Structures are given as C-alpha cells and as structure tokens.
Coordinates of C-alpha atoms and ligand atoms in Angstrom, one line a residue:
M1 CA 119.9 142.7 65.0
K2 CA 119.5 139.8 67.4
K3 CA 116.0 139.1 68.8
Y4 CA 115.6 140.1 72.5
F5 CA 113.3 137.9 74.6
A6 CA 111.4 140.0 77.1
E7 CA 110.9 138.9 80.7
S8 CA 107.3 137.8 80.0
E9 CA 108.3 135.6 77.1
L10 CA 111.2 133.8 78.7
I11 CA 110.6 133.8 82.4
I12 CA 113.9 133.5 84.5
N13 CA 113.7 133.0 88.2
S14 CA 115.7 135.2 90.6
D15 CA 118.3 132.4 91.1
G16 CA 119.0 132.3 87.3
S17 CA 117.0 129.2 86.7
V18 CA 114.3 128.7 84.0
F19 CA 110.7 129.3 85.2
H20 CA 109.1 125.8 85.3
L21 CA 112.1 123.4 85.4
H22 CA 114.0 125.5 87.9
I23 CA 117.4 124.5 86.5
T24 CA 120.2 126.7 85.3
P25 CA 121.9 126.6 81.8
E26 CA 124.9 124.9 83.4
Q27 CA 122.8 122.1 84.8
L28 CA 121.5 120.8 81.5
A29 CA 123.5 118.0 79.7
D30 CA 123.5 117.6 75.9
K31 CA 121.9 114.1 76.2
V32 CA 118.4 114.3 77.7
I33 CA 116.1 111.5 78.8
L34 CA 112.5 112.5 79.2
V35 CA 110.0 110.4 81.3
G36 CA 106.4 111.1 82.1
D37 CA 106.3 109.8 85.6
P38 CA 108.4 111.9 88.1
G39 CA 109.0 108.7 90.0
R40 CA 110.8 107.2 87.0
V41 CA 113.5 109.9 87.2
G42 CA 115.0 108.2 90.3
L43 CA 114.9 104.9 88.6
V44 CA 116.9 106.2 85.6
A45 CA 119.3 108.0 87.9
S46 CA 119.8 104.9 90.0
H47 CA 122.1 103.7 87.1
F48 CA 124.2 106.9 87.1
D49 CA 127.8 106.7 88.3
T50 CA 127.8 110.3 89.5
K51 CA 125.1 112.9 90.2
E52 CA 125.7 116.7 90.0
C53 CA 122.2 118.1 90.6
D54 CA 118.7 117.0 91.7
V55 CA 116.0 119.6 91.3
E56 CA 112.2 119.3 91.8
S57 CA 109.6 121.8 90.7
R58 CA 105.9 120.8 90.2
E59 CA 105.9 117.6 88.0
F60 CA 109.3 118.5 86.6
H61 CA 112.1 116.5 88.4
T62 CA 115.6 116.8 87.0
I63 CA 118.7 114.8 87.8
T64 CA 121.9 115.4 85.9
G65 CA 124.8 112.9 86.2
T66 CA 126.9 110.5 84.3
F67 CA 126.5 107.0 83.0
N68 CA 129.6 105.3 81.6
G69 CA 131.3 108.7 81.2
K70 CA 128.3 110.2 79.3
R71 CA 126.7 113.3 80.9
I72 CA 123.0 112.9 80.9
S73 CA 120.0 114.9 82.3
V74 CA 116.9 112.9 83.1
I75 CA 113.7 115.1 83.4
S76 CA 110.1 114.2 84.1
T77 CA 107.5 116.0 82.0
G78 CA 104.3 114.7 83.7
I79 CA 101.5 113.7 81.3
G80 CA 100.6 115.3 78.0
C81 CA 101.8 117.3 75.0
D82 CA 101.1 120.6 76.8
N83 CA 103.9 119.8 79.2
I84 CA 106.2 118.8 76.3
D85 CA 105.7 122.4 75.0
I86 CA 107.0 123.7 78.3
V87 CA 109.9 121.3 78.7
L88 CA 111.2 121.5 75.1
N89 CA 111.0 125.3 75.0
E90 CA 112.7 125.6 78.4
I91 CA 115.5 123.1 77.6
D92 CA 116.1 124.7 74.2
A93 CA 116.2 128.1 75.9
L94 CA 118.7 126.8 78.5
A95 CA 120.9 125.5 75.6
N96 CA 120.5 128.2 73.0
I97 CA 119.6 131.5 74.7
D98 CA 122.0 133.6 76.7
F99 CA 120.2 134.2 80.0
K100 CA 122.2 137.3 80.7
T101 CA 121.6 139.2 77.4
R102 CA 118.3 137.4 76.7
Q103 CA 119.4 136.9 73.1
E104 CA 119.9 133.8 71.0
K105 CA 123.5 132.5 71.1
S106 CA 125.4 132.6 67.8
T107 CA 126.1 128.8 67.7
L108 CA 123.3 126.3 67.9
R109 CA 123.8 123.7 70.6
H110 CA 122.2 120.5 69.5
L111 CA 120.5 118.2 72.1
E112 CA 119.9 114.5 71.8
I113 CA 116.5 113.6 73.4
V114 CA 115.0 110.2 74.1
R115 CA 111.6 109.9 75.8
I116 CA 111.1 106.6 77.8
G117 CA 107.4 106.0 78.4
T118 CA 104.5 103.6 78.5
C119 CA 101.9 103.1 75.8
G120 CA 98.9 101.1 74.6
G121 CA 99.7 98.5 71.8
L122 CA 97.4 98.5 68.7
Q123 CA 98.6 95.5 66.7
P124 CA 98.8 91.7 67.3
F125 CA 102.6 92.1 67.1
T126 CA 102.7 94.7 69.9
P127 CA 101.5 92.7 73.1
E128 CA 102.3 93.8 76.6
G129 CA 106.0 94.1 77.3
T130 CA 106.9 95.1 73.7
F131 CA 109.4 98.0 73.3
V132 CA 108.2 100.3 70.5
C133 CA 110.5 103.0 69.1
S134 CA 108.5 105.8 67.4
Q135 CA 109.9 106.2 63.9
T136 CA 107.0 108.5 63.1
S137 CA 104.6 110.2 65.5
I138 CA 101.1 111.5 64.7
G139 CA 99.7 114.2 66.9
F140 CA 96.1 114.1 67.8
D141 CA 96.8 117.0 70.1
G142 CA 97.2 120.0 67.7
L143 CA 100.2 121.5 69.4
L144 CA 102.5 121.8 66.4
N145 CA 99.9 123.6 64.4
F146 CA 100.6 126.7 66.5
Y147 CA 104.2 126.9 65.2
A148 CA 105.3 128.3 61.8
G149 CA 107.2 125.8 59.7
R150 CA 104.9 122.9 60.7
N151 CA 104.3 121.9 57.1
A152 CA 108.1 121.8 56.3
V153 CA 108.7 119.1 59.0
C154 CA 105.5 117.1 58.6
D155 CA 104.6 114.2 56.3
L156 CA 101.6 115.9 54.6
Q157 CA 100.8 112.8 52.5
L158 CA 100.6 110.6 55.5
E159 CA 98.3 113.2 57.2
R160 CA 95.9 113.3 54.2
A161 CA 95.9 109.5 53.9
L162 CA 95.0 109.0 57.5
I163 CA 92.3 111.7 57.5
A164 CA 90.7 110.1 54.4
H165 CA 90.9 106.6 56.0
L166 CA 89.3 107.9 59.3
G167 CA 86.6 109.8 57.3
W168 CA 86.9 112.7 59.7
T169 CA 85.5 116.1 58.5
G170 CA 84.5 119.4 60.0
N171 CA 84.9 119.5 63.8
M172 CA 84.8 115.7 64.2
C173 CA 87.7 114.7 66.4
A174 CA 89.5 118.0 65.6
P175 CA 92.3 119.3 65.8
Y176 CA 93.8 118.3 62.5
P177 CA 96.5 115.5 63.0
Y178 CA 100.1 116.3 62.3
A179 CA 102.7 113.6 61.3
V180 CA 106.4 113.9 62.0
D181 CA 109.4 111.6 61.6
A182 CA 111.8 111.1 64.5
D183 CA 115.5 111.5 63.9
E184 CA 116.5 108.6 61.6
E185 CA 120.0 108.0 62.9
L186 CA 118.8 108.1 66.6
V187 CA 116.0 105.7 65.8
E188 CA 118.5 103.2 64.3
R189 CA 120.8 103.5 67.3
I190 CA 118.2 103.3 70.0
A191 CA 115.8 100.7 68.4
A192 CA 118.8 98.5 67.2
D193 CA 117.6 95.0 66.5
D194 CA 115.4 94.4 69.5
M195 CA 112.6 97.1 69.3
V196 CA 109.6 97.4 67.0
R197 CA 109.9 100.5 64.8
G198 CA 106.5 102.0 64.9
I199 CA 104.1 104.7 64.0
T200 CA 102.8 106.2 67.2
I201 CA 99.7 108.3 67.7
A202 CA 100.1 110.8 70.6
C203 CA 96.7 111.8 71.9
G204 CA 95.4 114.8 73.8
G205 CA 93.8 112.4 76.4
F206 CA 94.0 108.9 77.7
F207 CA 90.3 108.0 77.3
G208 CA 88.2 109.4 74.4
P209 CA 91.1 110.4 72.2
Q210 CA 92.5 106.9 72.5
G211 CA 89.1 105.4 71.8
R212 CA 88.4 104.3 75.4
E213 CA 84.7 104.5 76.0
L214 CA 83.5 104.5 79.7
R215 CA 80.2 106.1 80.4
I216 CA 80.2 108.8 77.7
P217 CA 79.9 107.7 74.0
L218 CA 82.7 108.5 71.6
A219 CA 82.3 110.9 68.6
D220 CA 83.7 108.1 66.4
P221 CA 83.0 104.7 67.9
H222 CA 85.0 103.1 65.1
Q223 CA 88.1 105.2 65.6
N224 CA 90.4 102.4 66.9
E225 CA 89.3 99.8 64.2
K226 CA 90.2 102.3 61.6
V227 CA 93.5 103.3 63.3
E228 CA 94.4 99.6 63.6
S229 CA 93.6 98.9 59.9
F230 CA 95.4 101.9 58.5
E231 CA 98.4 101.1 56.3
Y232 CA 100.9 103.5 54.9
N233 CA 103.7 102.3 52.6
G234 CA 103.4 98.9 54.2
R235 CA 103.6 100.4 57.8
R236 CA 101.0 100.1 60.5
I237 CA 100.1 102.4 63.4
T238 CA 101.6 100.5 66.4
N239 CA 100.8 102.4 69.6
F240 CA 99.0 105.2 71.5
E241 CA 100.7 107.5 74.1
M242 CA 100.5 111.2 74.8
E243 CA 103.8 113.0 74.1
S244 CA 105.8 111.7 71.2
S245 CA 104.3 114.0 68.5
A246 CA 105.1 117.3 70.3
L247 CA 108.6 116.0 71.1
A248 CA 109.3 114.9 67.5
G249 CA 107.8 118.1 66.0
L250 CA 109.3 120.7 68.3
S251 CA 112.7 118.9 68.1
R252 CA 112.7 119.1 64.3
L253 CA 111.8 122.8 64.4
M254 CA 114.5 123.6 67.0
G255 CA 117.2 121.5 65.4
H256 CA 117.5 118.7 68.0
K257 CA 117.6 114.9 67.5
A258 CA 114.7 113.1 69.2
T259 CA 112.7 109.9 69.4
T260 CA 110.4 108.1 71.9
V261 CA 110.6 104.5 73.1
C262 CA 107.7 103.0 75.0
M263 CA 106.9 99.8 76.7
V264 CA 103.4 98.5 75.9
I265 CA 101.4 98.1 79.2
A266 CA 97.9 98.0 77.7
N267 CA 97.1 95.5 74.9
R268 CA 94.2 97.3 73.2
V269 CA 93.6 94.4 70.7
A270 CA 93.3 91.7 73.4
G271 CA 91.8 94.0 76.1
K272 CA 94.5 93.2 78.6
A273 CA 96.7 95.5 80.8
N274 CA 99.8 95.1 83.0
T275 CA 99.9 97.3 86.0
G276 CA 103.0 95.7 87.5
Y277 CA 105.4 97.0 84.8
K278 CA 107.7 99.2 87.0
N279 CA 110.5 96.6 87.2
Q280 CA 110.2 95.6 83.5
I281 CA 110.6 99.2 82.4
D282 CA 114.1 99.1 84.0
D283 CA 115.2 96.9 81.1
L284 CA 114.2 99.5 78.6
I285 CA 115.9 102.2 80.7
R286 CA 119.2 100.2 80.6
L287 CA 119.0 99.8 76.8
V288 CA 118.5 103.6 76.3
L289 CA 121.3 104.5 78.7
E290 CA 123.7 102.3 76.8
R291 CA 122.6 103.6 73.4
I292 CA 122.1 107.3 73.9
Ligands
LIG301 C1 99.3 107.9 80.6 O1 99.1 106.9 81.6 C2 100.7 108.4 80.5 O2 101.5 107.2 80.2 C3 102.3 107.4 79.0 C4 101.4 108.4 78.3 O3 102.2 109.0 77.3 C5 101.0 109.3 79.4 O4 101.9 110.3 79.8 O5 103.6 107.8 79.2 P1 104.4 107.9 80.6 O6 104.4 106.5 81.2 O7 105.8 108.3 80.2 O8 103.7 108.9 81.4
LIG302 N1 99.8 105.3 78.1 C1 98.8 105.7 77.2 O1 98.8 106.8 76.9 N2 98.0 104.8 76.8 C2 97.9 103.5 77.2 O2 97.0 102.8 76.8 C3 98.9 103.1 78.2 C4 99.8 104.0 78.6

C-alpha cells in the first residue's frame, strides 16, 4: 500500500502549486540552483537564454529557464536551515509525489542541487574572494536530528572527534552537531581545479553560533580558535555559513545530489569584510552555470 499524504502534511494551494514556493510540479527543473538572497535569483537568471516562469512568494523567488540548453530552476531560500527544510521538502514533493493522488510516484526523480552563497572564511588560505566548495558540511543547527536515517548518512567519527576537540558537554552549545558529505561526483565537477574543497560549518545563527561576540558574551569564548585548529584526516574546517548542512543531509536522505559553493566575504582570521561583493559573486554564478 502506497503512503497517502494528507492535506495538512503536504499543503497544495488551490492553483495546484506547493504551499510556500507557489510553483507547480511542471515548473521545476531537474537541475536546481539555490541562493539565499532573493535578489540573487535575477542575477543568476540574467544569464539564462530563455525563461519559462518567474514566481515570487515570501522569500522564495523561483525562475526556471535554460542556460546553454540545460533546463535549470533558480530558487531563493532566504536565510537559515529552517528554510532549507521547507525548500528541500517542497521540491522533493514536486518531483516525487503525485499531486493528484497525493501518493509517492513509483520512480524516483533525482535532482541535482547546487547552493551558491556567501560565507565567512576560517583559514589563512580562505581570504575574501575565495570560492569554497563544501565537500563536507557540519550542522550546528540540529535539523537533521529530526529525521530517521540520520546516522546512516552522517560521519559519526568526525562528529565525535569534533565534539571531543571542542570539549562541549551537556547543554553547552547544543544541539549535537551532524556531519554529512556532499555528493562526491558533483563536488569534483563543480569545484574542478579552481575552488577550495572544504569542511563547512552551517550555523543556526550569524552571530553567537559563528562565534561573533557583540554585547552579549558567548557560552564558549574559545569556539572559533578550536574550530580553526581542528584537523580531521589532514583536513581543516574552512568556512561558516548557514544552510549547507541541511542541504547535504536532506539531499542524501531523499536521494538527490547536492553541494554548496560559497564566496568568502568575511575573513574571520584577519577581521576583514567585503560588503561590495555583488559583482564578484557573478563569476561564481557563471562557473556553476557552466558546470551544473
Ligand atoms: C548570512 O548573511 C547569510 O549569508 C550566507 C549565509 O549562509 C546566510 O544565509 O548565505 P547567502 O549569501 O546565500 O544568504
Ligand atoms: N555568511 C555567513 O553566514 N557568515 C559570514 O561570516 C558571512 C556570510
């Protein structure tokens, strides 16, 4: 017996579109580019040769079109892993659930998903302007812990090594981090020979969880020193952003290929930031469009 998804579990609008994204199953391409900033959707789509739909709903802006003959949907997620939970579940439903019968389709449709974002660099070799492709993502957000199968897709050894290195116990800086690899083939294709392959920590916030202390003291004032000095099989943690862990984890559980590429805009080691990055990120967008 196929599972039936009730109206309350998979909310479909009266026009047949999915609740938050407001797009219909026909409007989603197999290749998906996710961006945080809704304003970045137009920048990606400005490279498209054709456009078939342009839909805005809350922070979710979707344009589907073609680039060099490839059909691509670019979707903004807004900020944070909570929004990735919404976007990943809704695009997976658009691809793999029949909206008429409300049942899972018999053949799995695989999506290829690349997130293009901005991040903070944590190593001397990741200054402003560096493109980092997340080979592994560590979630300081707890999202994946709500899904069964989490242990099967996570690197439990890496999780234990990091927790021991940080010396976090009890409620300190909870929830428990989860570590997930991006799709290996996609990382090789997207990162090619001009991006740093990194370990990214996705945080449940921009300030405290990324070790930024303004007026309120941090639970662990030495968090970032420890994050920067952590080494795992010769690899270092390269960057902080806020979505790659949920994207890597949910994509693995759902059977999609995914990775995240980010441009470093804040050099946390040198204490420098670049706020005029909007033109520079276009170079990263072009690389991803060519390689996806
Ligand atoms: C914080 O400023 C935002 O920037 C990064 C973080 O992940 C977070 O979403 O990515 P985007 O530039 O894609 O939004
Ligand atoms: N995005 C983040 O999440 N952190 C940074 O430091 C810069 C961009």
